[in-house]
Amino acid sequence: MKTKNHSNSPTSACLLTAHFVTRLGDKMWEFVVPITLAVLTPQSLLPPSIYGLITHVTIFALSSYLGKLIDKYDRLEVVRYGIAVQATCIAIASALLWHLLNIPEKEIDGNIFANFYSTCLFVTLLVTSAVELLGTTIVDLSVERDWIPELYVEEELSIMNSRMRGIDLAMEIVGPLVVGGLMSFSNMTAEVGFIYIAAFNFLSFFPQFLLLVTVYTNHTFALAKSPVIKSDIMTETSSSTSSSIDDWNPMMVMKESWSLFIRQPVSLVVSWSMLWMTVLSPHGIVLTSYLKGQGVIDWHLSLFRGMGAISGLLGTLSFPSLSQRIGLKTTSQLCIAEEGLMLLLAAVTFSLAYFDIASSVMLQIFMLLVIISRFGLYAFGIGELTLLQQGIPEEVRGRVNSIETMLCNLATVTVYSGAALVSHSDNFIWLVWTSVISINSAAMIFFYWNSQWEIKEEEHVHGDDDELDGHVSCHNKQQRSSIDSSSKIVSPARHRHVYLVKRKPTPNSIN
């Protein structure tokens, strides 16, 4: 019988350390790239918008493949190739940015497309960054959405999810502060500071991989791919894609992933993805570039980003206790409503600043309200993740989560497309109000979903795959292990299923 991992075990330490090291490098890199582009083109949002647009279009187009790779191939091999792609692309992108920084200012003159050499460097940077993001996405999806659910169960799974999210938010604080400190308070030049950041990011992949290899070696039984009992949706989908050629046909891969996805709680995912259709993010490329162009210094940008992460961390830490008191779904509703309200107020203050009504003060209030909104966003993220984990069968999680990633990237692509169309900073107000409309629309969609779905929790004695209140649920690896061991004792294995099910209409309900 498989033993359950404890959240304070050596395995947990390896996973959390690997996540910490690589996430610190990621966040430093994510912060330094838009600053570098803003330095090169201070009065235009076009280069950072194109940068974000191309990288996220790539994820949107290929996320179905990433999900299928995760579901189909050996877990360690997927991670190995993903990390190798990341490290290689970071090395190339670092060299490209270095050359861009060292082009004489008079040759660019605020326009990265001013000469052929800088244009070629930028286009190559776009391709390299897009490929690097593919590697990042497949590693993140694999470890966070596939490895951890196999290694932990019930409350230990929840603890590990919270700790991983906590590291993400902590690095949102530490990464920009490190960059801001190097750029603002040290005696080194911006070019030298950039070298240190790029080198750390590149080197961070090696301990990450070694730690993940250690985890895999110690838990080969849990993480090795093995045949699983398929639910009806898997059998139904697989029968339509039996051909080996069709297996990797772009249209068939997309069709297969979407056919799995539409059987899941779709409105929940749609509401979450619409929260990504915003420029009002302290760590977003477009907002960072806009504020940099308005004269906000690097240290203040680092503080803005760090305070946004602190606000999100407070939301993440508060969510468990709030959900215990008033319920998971109610807490999620309050959190997404808080974000919508704060950003509505932020848009009002930005509009006042735009029309030169106490512009300096209003811009500071705008930034403060954006920071406060992160409390609701990150707290809602914990609720959405928990609800989604309860609703997705284990053996299709790669492809279903890839569709969520696709939708989130589609929302982000929409933002970058809008920023590219209205690239002058004077038009930024249109992006602000579009973001507010999207966020509050997401809240309304979630309110609708909340009225249609409910959480069911039942214990039962196994009977292979069982139908619980009309919901077909596969046994996960821990439950199958319990079933196998139960054949040697008198009483059969008993375990608990938690899942989402649509509410049954009452006679007085209105459709």
XYZ file of C-alpha atoms in Angstrom:
511
model
C 0.000 0.000 0.000
C 1.311 3.429 -0.905
C 2.256 5.575 2.086
C 0.945 9.097 2.237
C 3.505 11.913 2.156
C 3.509 14.487 4.914
C 3.730 18.164 4.041
C 6.816 18.440 6.303
C 8.599 15.404 4.803
C 11.930 15.482 2.909
C 9.945 15.081 -0.302
C 8.038 18.261 0.492
C 11.294 20.074 1.274
C 12.710 19.060 -2.122
C 9.604 20.166 -4.025
C 9.332 23.481 -2.193
C 13.049 24.244 -2.500
C 13.000 23.495 -6.234
C 9.966 25.725 -6.643
C 11.551 28.503 -4.577
C 14.845 28.600 -6.488
C 13.380 28.587 -9.977
C 10.505 30.940 -9.115
C 12.915 33.553 -7.735
C 14.805 33.524 -11.032
C 11.549 33.657 -13.005
C 10.182 36.685 -11.142
C 13.441 38.612 -11.397
C 13.491 37.924 -15.127
C 9.824 38.834 -15.612
C 10.506 42.194 -13.967
C 13.744 43.087 -15.753
C 12.495 42.404 -19.307
C 9.731 45.081 -19.415
C 12.048 47.570 -17.684
C 14.684 46.933 -20.350
C 12.150 47.433 -23.133
C 10.802 50.578 -21.442
C 14.327 52.006 -21.218
C 14.783 51.419 -24.952
C 11.355 52.875 -25.926
C 10.115 55.070 -23.031
C 7.208 56.692 -24.908
C 5.734 53.613 -26.569
C 3.893 50.566 -25.261
C 4.319 48.771 -28.596
C 7.478 46.669 -27.919
C 6.330 45.300 -24.526
C 2.844 44.745 -25.950
C 4.201 42.795 -28.918
C 6.489 40.850 -26.571
C 3.591 39.798 -24.357
C 1.312 39.179 -27.334
C 3.656 36.807 -29.169
C 4.618 34.771 -26.116
C 1.033 34.283 -24.992
C -0.274 33.547 -28.495
C 2.251 30.712 -28.590
C 0.879 29.243 -25.351
C -2.678 29.679 -26.587
C -1.912 27.812 -29.803
C 0.109 24.962 -28.286
C -1.296 24.448 -24.780
C -3.363 21.444 -25.942
C -0.146 19.722 -27.009
C 1.432 20.478 -23.640
C -1.522 18.902 -21.848
C -1.356 15.792 -24.013
C 2.387 15.452 -23.417
C 1.769 15.566 -19.668
C -0.966 12.916 -19.840
C 0.851 10.639 -22.295
C 4.571 10.559 -21.438
C 6.792 9.739 -18.476
C 6.614 12.454 -15.851
C 10.369 12.831 -15.391
C 11.028 12.990 -19.136
C 8.452 15.764 -19.552
C 10.095 17.801 -16.793
C 13.629 17.104 -18.072
C 12.938 18.409 -21.562
C 10.901 21.330 -20.244
C 13.739 22.532 -17.999
C 16.308 22.031 -20.780
C 14.222 24.233 -23.086
C 13.933 26.914 -20.393
C 17.659 27.037 -19.634
C 18.676 27.162 -23.302
C 16.209 29.913 -24.183
C 17.107 32.049 -21.150
C 20.772 31.933 -22.170
C 19.924 33.051 -25.726
C 17.462 35.743 -24.588
C 20.038 37.149 -22.161
C 22.558 37.573 -24.970
C 19.933 39.265 -27.153
C 18.887 41.757 -24.463
C 22.522 42.484 -23.692
C 23.155 43.447 -27.322
C 20.003 45.602 -27.373
C 21.147 47.470 -24.268
C 24.512 48.207 -25.842
C 23.215 49.672 -29.085
C 24.028 53.419 -29.099
C 21.002 55.434 -28.008
C 21.136 57.711 -31.046
C 20.697 54.700 -33.348
C 17.427 53.668 -31.665
C 16.190 57.106 -30.580
C 13.249 55.698 -28.621
C 12.188 53.335 -31.413
C 13.417 49.744 -31.298
C 12.393 49.334 -34.943
C 14.557 52.279 -36.018
C 17.251 50.143 -37.595
C 17.541 46.665 -39.054
C 19.933 45.292 -36.404
C 17.765 46.186 -33.393
C 14.664 44.907 -35.202
C 16.318 41.526 -35.880
C 17.438 41.260 -32.264
C 13.932 42.027 -31.014
C 12.244 39.533 -33.367
C 14.688 36.811 -32.308
C 13.992 37.703 -28.679
C 10.267 37.224 -29.317
C 10.771 33.722 -30.747
C 13.174 32.682 -27.987
C 10.915 33.992 -25.213
C 7.879 32.213 -26.689
C 9.711 28.874 -26.698
C 10.993 29.500 -23.156
C 7.429 30.115 -21.961
C 6.396 26.753 -23.432
C 9.055 25.077 -21.300
C 7.962 27.003 -18.210
C 4.299 26.140 -18.754
C 4.808 22.403 -19.202
C 7.028 22.166 -16.099
C 4.598 24.193 -13.979
C 1.562 22.210 -15.136
C 3.360 18.917 -14.694
C 4.709 19.501 -11.175
C 1.907 21.578 -9.667
C -1.090 19.931 -11.352
C 0.171 16.360 -11.869
C 3.031 15.414 -9.516
C 1.668 16.937 -6.326
C -1.854 15.399 -6.552
C -0.156 12.003 -6.974
C 2.072 12.466 -3.919
C -0.387 14.014 -1.444
C -3.971 13.391 -0.428
C -6.747 15.408 1.190
C -5.504 17.934 3.778
C -1.829 17.399 2.884
C -2.641 18.211 -0.740
C -4.311 21.436 0.363
C -1.295 22.387 2.495
C 1.128 21.813 -0.370
C -1.046 23.838 -2.767
C -1.047 26.722 -0.294
C 2.705 26.544 0.205
C 3.416 26.505 -3.513
C 1.150 29.507 -4.019
C 2.772 31.215 -1.036
C 6.195 30.819 -2.648
C 4.850 32.330 -5.874
C 3.618 35.382 -4.004
C 6.729 35.697 -1.845
C 8.873 35.709 -4.980
C 6.615 38.391 -6.438
C 7.913 40.492 -3.536
C 11.549 39.389 -3.354
C 12.296 39.219 -7.100
C 11.404 42.837 -7.968
C 13.039 44.109 -4.766
C 16.303 42.406 -5.731
C 16.115 43.890 -9.230
C 15.194 47.333 -7.914
C 18.014 47.208 -5.384
C 20.574 46.238 -8.009
C 19.388 48.948 -10.396
C 18.814 51.782 -7.913
C 21.053 51.427 -4.858
C 24.186 49.577 -5.980
C 27.183 51.146 -7.654
C 27.022 48.706 -10.553
C 25.704 49.786 -13.924
C 22.381 48.562 -15.299
C 24.258 46.287 -17.693
C 26.216 44.609 -14.879
C 23.053 44.211 -12.786
C 21.370 42.607 -15.775
C 24.217 40.079 -16.077
C 23.808 39.021 -12.431
C 20.058 38.558 -12.845
C 20.397 36.582 -16.089
C 23.128 34.361 -14.613
C 21.086 33.552 -11.504
C 18.025 32.696 -13.575
C 20.044 30.368 -15.810
C 21.809 28.608 -12.929
C 18.568 28.118 -10.959
C 17.410 25.408 -13.371
C 20.153 22.981 -12.323
C 19.208 22.603 -8.620
C 15.545 22.542 -9.640
C 16.120 19.543 -11.895
C 18.320 17.682 -9.392
C 15.733 18.103 -6.643
C 12.911 16.884 -8.885
C 14.993 13.859 -9.914
C 15.435 13.079 -6.199
C 11.664 13.248 -5.657
C 10.971 11.040 -8.657
C 13.610 8.470 -7.642
C 12.186 8.216 -4.129
C 8.594 7.914 -5.367
C 8.822 5.955 -8.593
C 5.736 3.913 -7.697
C 3.569 6.999 -7.317
C 4.967 8.998 -10.238
C 5.628 6.291 -12.844
C 2.919 6.221 -15.496
C 0.649 3.215 -15.213
C -2.643 2.124 -16.834
C -5.599 3.726 -15.126
C -9.274 2.852 -15.020
C -10.955 5.118 -17.526
C -14.197 6.899 -16.904
C -16.877 7.190 -19.551
C -15.595 10.519 -20.829
C -12.127 9.086 -21.411
C -13.441 6.047 -23.270
C -15.763 8.170 -25.352
C -13.034 10.599 -26.327
C -10.329 8.005 -26.946
C -12.516 6.074 -29.375
C -12.644 9.072 -31.676
C -8.862 9.485 -31.753
C -7.562 5.942 -32.063
C -5.391 6.605 -35.096
C -1.739 7.259 -34.292
C -1.694 9.973 -36.966
C -4.772 11.657 -35.567
C -3.286 11.559 -32.068
C -1.036 14.531 -32.899
C -3.122 16.181 -35.591
C -3.583 19.793 -34.391
C -7.333 19.772 -34.970
C -7.792 16.360 -33.322
C -5.717 17.322 -30.292
C -7.784 20.482 -29.915
C -11.032 18.570 -30.377
C -10.033 15.919 -27.842
C -9.035 18.473 -25.204
C -12.164 20.543 -25.674
C -14.427 17.474 -25.599
C -12.949 16.655 -22.199
C -13.147 20.239 -21.027
C -16.818 20.864 -21.812
C -17.760 18.054 -19.416
C -16.128 20.006 -16.593
C -17.493 23.067 -14.715
C -16.926 25.408 -17.667
C -18.312 28.655 -16.213
C -15.883 28.395 -13.291
C -12.916 28.299 -15.659
C -14.346 31.058 -17.854
C -14.724 33.390 -14.883
C -11.130 32.719 -13.822
C -9.761 33.253 -17.333
C -11.576 36.585 -17.684
C -9.694 37.853 -14.657
C -6.603 37.699 -16.859
C -8.105 40.162 -19.336
C -6.670 43.159 -17.528
C -3.772 45.586 -17.587
C -4.344 46.378 -13.906
C -1.670 44.056 -12.549
C 1.383 45.316 -10.609
C 3.580 42.732 -12.311
C 2.084 43.151 -15.791
C 4.336 44.270 -18.626
C 1.894 46.869 -19.978
C 1.188 48.622 -16.655
C 4.872 48.513 -15.654
C 5.873 50.067 -18.974
C 3.158 52.735 -18.707
C 4.178 53.769 -15.188
C 7.840 53.779 -16.194
C 6.972 56.086 -19.075
C 5.118 58.381 -16.648
C 8.330 58.857 -14.659
C 7.791 56.348 -11.842
C 11.285 55.317 -10.727
C 12.485 51.702 -10.640
C 12.423 51.494 -6.845
C 8.789 52.621 -6.711
C 7.887 50.095 -9.405
C 9.570 47.374 -7.361
C 7.664 48.500 -4.258
C 4.383 48.599 -6.204
C 4.897 45.073 -7.430
C 6.053 43.841 -4.027
C 3.103 45.392 -2.162
C 0.724 43.829 -4.670
C 2.237 40.445 -3.862
C 1.979 41.095 -0.101
C -1.695 41.945 -0.532
C -2.196 38.724 -2.483
C -0.292 36.746 0.145
C -2.587 38.099 2.855
C -5.560 36.995 0.772
C -4.073 33.554 0.312
C -3.382 33.141 4.037
C -6.818 34.448 5.005
C -8.788 32.274 2.616
C -8.668 28.951 4.571
C -9.995 30.459 7.797
C -12.645 32.489 5.967
C -13.846 29.469 3.991
C -14.135 27.425 7.192
C -16.386 30.087 8.702
C -18.657 30.993 5.809
C -18.014 28.266 3.239
C -15.745 27.777 0.243
C -18.114 29.099 -2.410
C -19.352 32.086 -0.396
C -15.795 33.128 0.414
C -14.872 32.864 -3.255
C -17.819 35.096 -4.157
C -16.791 37.767 -1.663
C -13.184 37.711 -2.861
C -13.950 38.171 -6.553
C -16.471 40.906 -5.672
C -13.780 42.717 -3.631
C -11.430 42.708 -6.588
C -14.111 44.047 -8.919
C -15.023 46.889 -6.547
C -11.422 47.951 -5.877
C -10.577 48.071 -9.564
C -13.730 50.051 -10.327
C -12.583 52.670 -7.805
C -9.068 52.492 -9.258
C -10.433 53.266 -12.730
C -12.289 56.302 -11.373
C -9.144 57.702 -9.726
C -7.109 57.016 -12.869
C -9.675 58.952 -14.910
C -9.349 61.914 -12.548
C -5.557 61.789 -12.930
C -5.966 61.506 -16.710
C -7.931 64.770 -16.769
C -5.284 66.492 -14.589
C -7.409 66.584 -11.430
C -4.749 66.254 -8.703
C -2.984 63.915 -11.105
C 0.002 63.070 -8.895
C -2.133 62.205 -5.856
C -4.736 60.336 -7.909
C -2.054 58.240 -9.596
C -0.784 57.181 -6.170
C -4.333 56.325 -5.026
C -4.820 54.388 -8.260
C -1.737 52.296 -7.536
C -2.890 51.726 -3.931
C -6.316 50.470 -5.033
C -4.725 48.101 -7.551
C -2.593 46.732 -4.694
C -5.654 46.187 -2.470
C -7.487 44.390 -5.298
C -4.816 41.668 -5.268
C -6.170 40.435 -1.918
C -9.413 39.363 -3.577
C -7.753 38.059 -6.734
C -5.294 35.684 -5.065
C -7.796 34.557 -2.451
C -10.282 33.770 -5.219
C -7.506 31.897 -7.032
C -7.209 29.484 -4.092
C -10.971 28.942 -4.151
C -11.060 28.383 -7.901
C -8.168 25.911 -7.743
C -9.796 23.972 -4.899
C -13.130 23.809 -6.694
C -11.462 22.713 -9.917
C -9.446 19.981 -8.200
C -12.698 18.556 -6.869
C -14.227 18.464 -10.335
C -11.520 17.087 -12.687
C -10.757 13.346 -12.977
C -7.115 12.517 -12.334
C -6.292 10.917 -15.654
C -7.382 13.881 -17.812
C -6.064 16.729 -15.698
C -3.239 17.573 -18.122
C -5.535 18.252 -21.055
C -8.272 19.934 -19.046
C -5.802 22.211 -17.279
C -4.220 22.980 -20.645
C -7.567 24.369 -21.839
C -7.706 26.594 -18.766
C -4.187 27.755 -19.603
C -5.304 28.365 -23.198
C -8.242 30.516 -22.116
C -6.119 32.518 -19.681
C -3.588 33.152 -22.437
C -6.358 34.110 -24.850
C -7.448 36.743 -22.331
C -3.875 37.969 -21.970
C -3.436 38.021 -25.760
C -6.556 40.192 -25.986
C -4.982 42.641 -23.543
C -1.715 42.835 -25.475
C -3.581 43.197 -28.759
C -5.499 46.128 -27.320
C -2.299 47.686 -25.991
C -0.677 47.304 -29.407
C -3.656 48.940 -31.140
C -3.719 51.898 -28.725
C 0.000 51.887 -28.100
C 0.400 55.558 -27.195
C 0.366 56.127 -23.454
C -2.356 58.796 -23.812
C -4.802 56.017 -24.753
C -4.073 53.879 -21.692
C -7.370 54.944 -20.096
C -9.278 52.787 -22.595
C -7.336 49.723 -21.468
C -8.084 50.556 -17.830
C -11.842 50.665 -18.291
C -11.885 47.580 -20.524
C -10.094 45.742 -17.726
C -12.667 46.834 -15.153
C -15.533 45.624 -17.359
C -13.833 42.238 -17.804
C -13.175 41.747 -14.073
C -16.727 42.565 -13.047
C -18.127 40.390 -15.858
C -16.033 37.535 -14.444
C -17.600 38.102 -11.036
C -21.112 37.898 -12.500
C -20.255 34.683 -14.357
C -18.955 33.157 -11.137
C -22.123 34.182 -9.282
C -24.115 32.386 -11.989
C -21.900 29.279 -11.749
C -22.262 29.296 -7.969
C -26.031 29.132 -8.320
C -25.812 26.140 -10.690
C -23.229 23.851 -9.041
C -22.760 22.397 -5.574
C -20.105 20.432 -3.711
C -20.949 16.829 -2.829
C -19.012 14.772 -0.309
C -19.690 11.060 0.174
C -18.017 8.002 1.662
C -18.522 4.605 0.100
C -17.211 1.061 -0.021
C -15.398 0.551 -3.296
C -17.003 -1.222 -6.178
C -14.361 -0.478 -8.787
C -15.592 2.740 -10.460
C -18.751 3.818 -8.668
C -21.572 6.122 -9.530
C -22.172 8.613 -6.753
C -25.462 10.460 -7.062
C -25.218 10.235 -10.825
C -21.568 11.344 -10.850
C -19.071 8.834 -12.266
C -15.816 9.148 -10.346
C -12.569 7.265 -10.915
C -10.459 6.194 -7.960
C -7.179 8.024 -7.612
C -3.915 6.193 -6.958
C -4.255 6.352 -3.177
C -7.782 4.928 -3.330
C -6.782 2.189 -5.788
C -3.918 1.237 -3.485
C -6.385 1.046 -0.612
C -8.684 -1.125 -2.729
C -5.843 -3.520 -3.579
C -4.835 -3.911 0.053
C -8.439 -4.424 1.140
C -8.634 -7.714 -0.741
C -6.440 -9.261 1.990
C -8.742 -8.313 4.870
C -12.342 -9.028 5.771
C -13.814 -5.545 5.525
C -13.540 -3.806 2.145
C -11.799 -0.458 1.708
C -13.849 2.619 2.481
C -12.904 6.062 1.305
C -14.270 9.526 0.590
C -15.061 11.256 -2.702
C -15.472 15.035 -2.982
C -16.781 16.303 -6.304
C -18.864 18.945 -8.054
C -22.347 18.227 -9.348
C -24.968 20.398 -11.001
C -27.869 21.366 -8.810
C -31.089 19.522 -9.515
C -33.871 21.974 -10.386
C -36.623 22.264 -7.801
C -40.298 22.487 -8.813
C -40.329 26.203 -7.958
C -36.983 27.053 -9.607
C -36.900 29.479 -12.503
C -34.708 28.495 -15.460
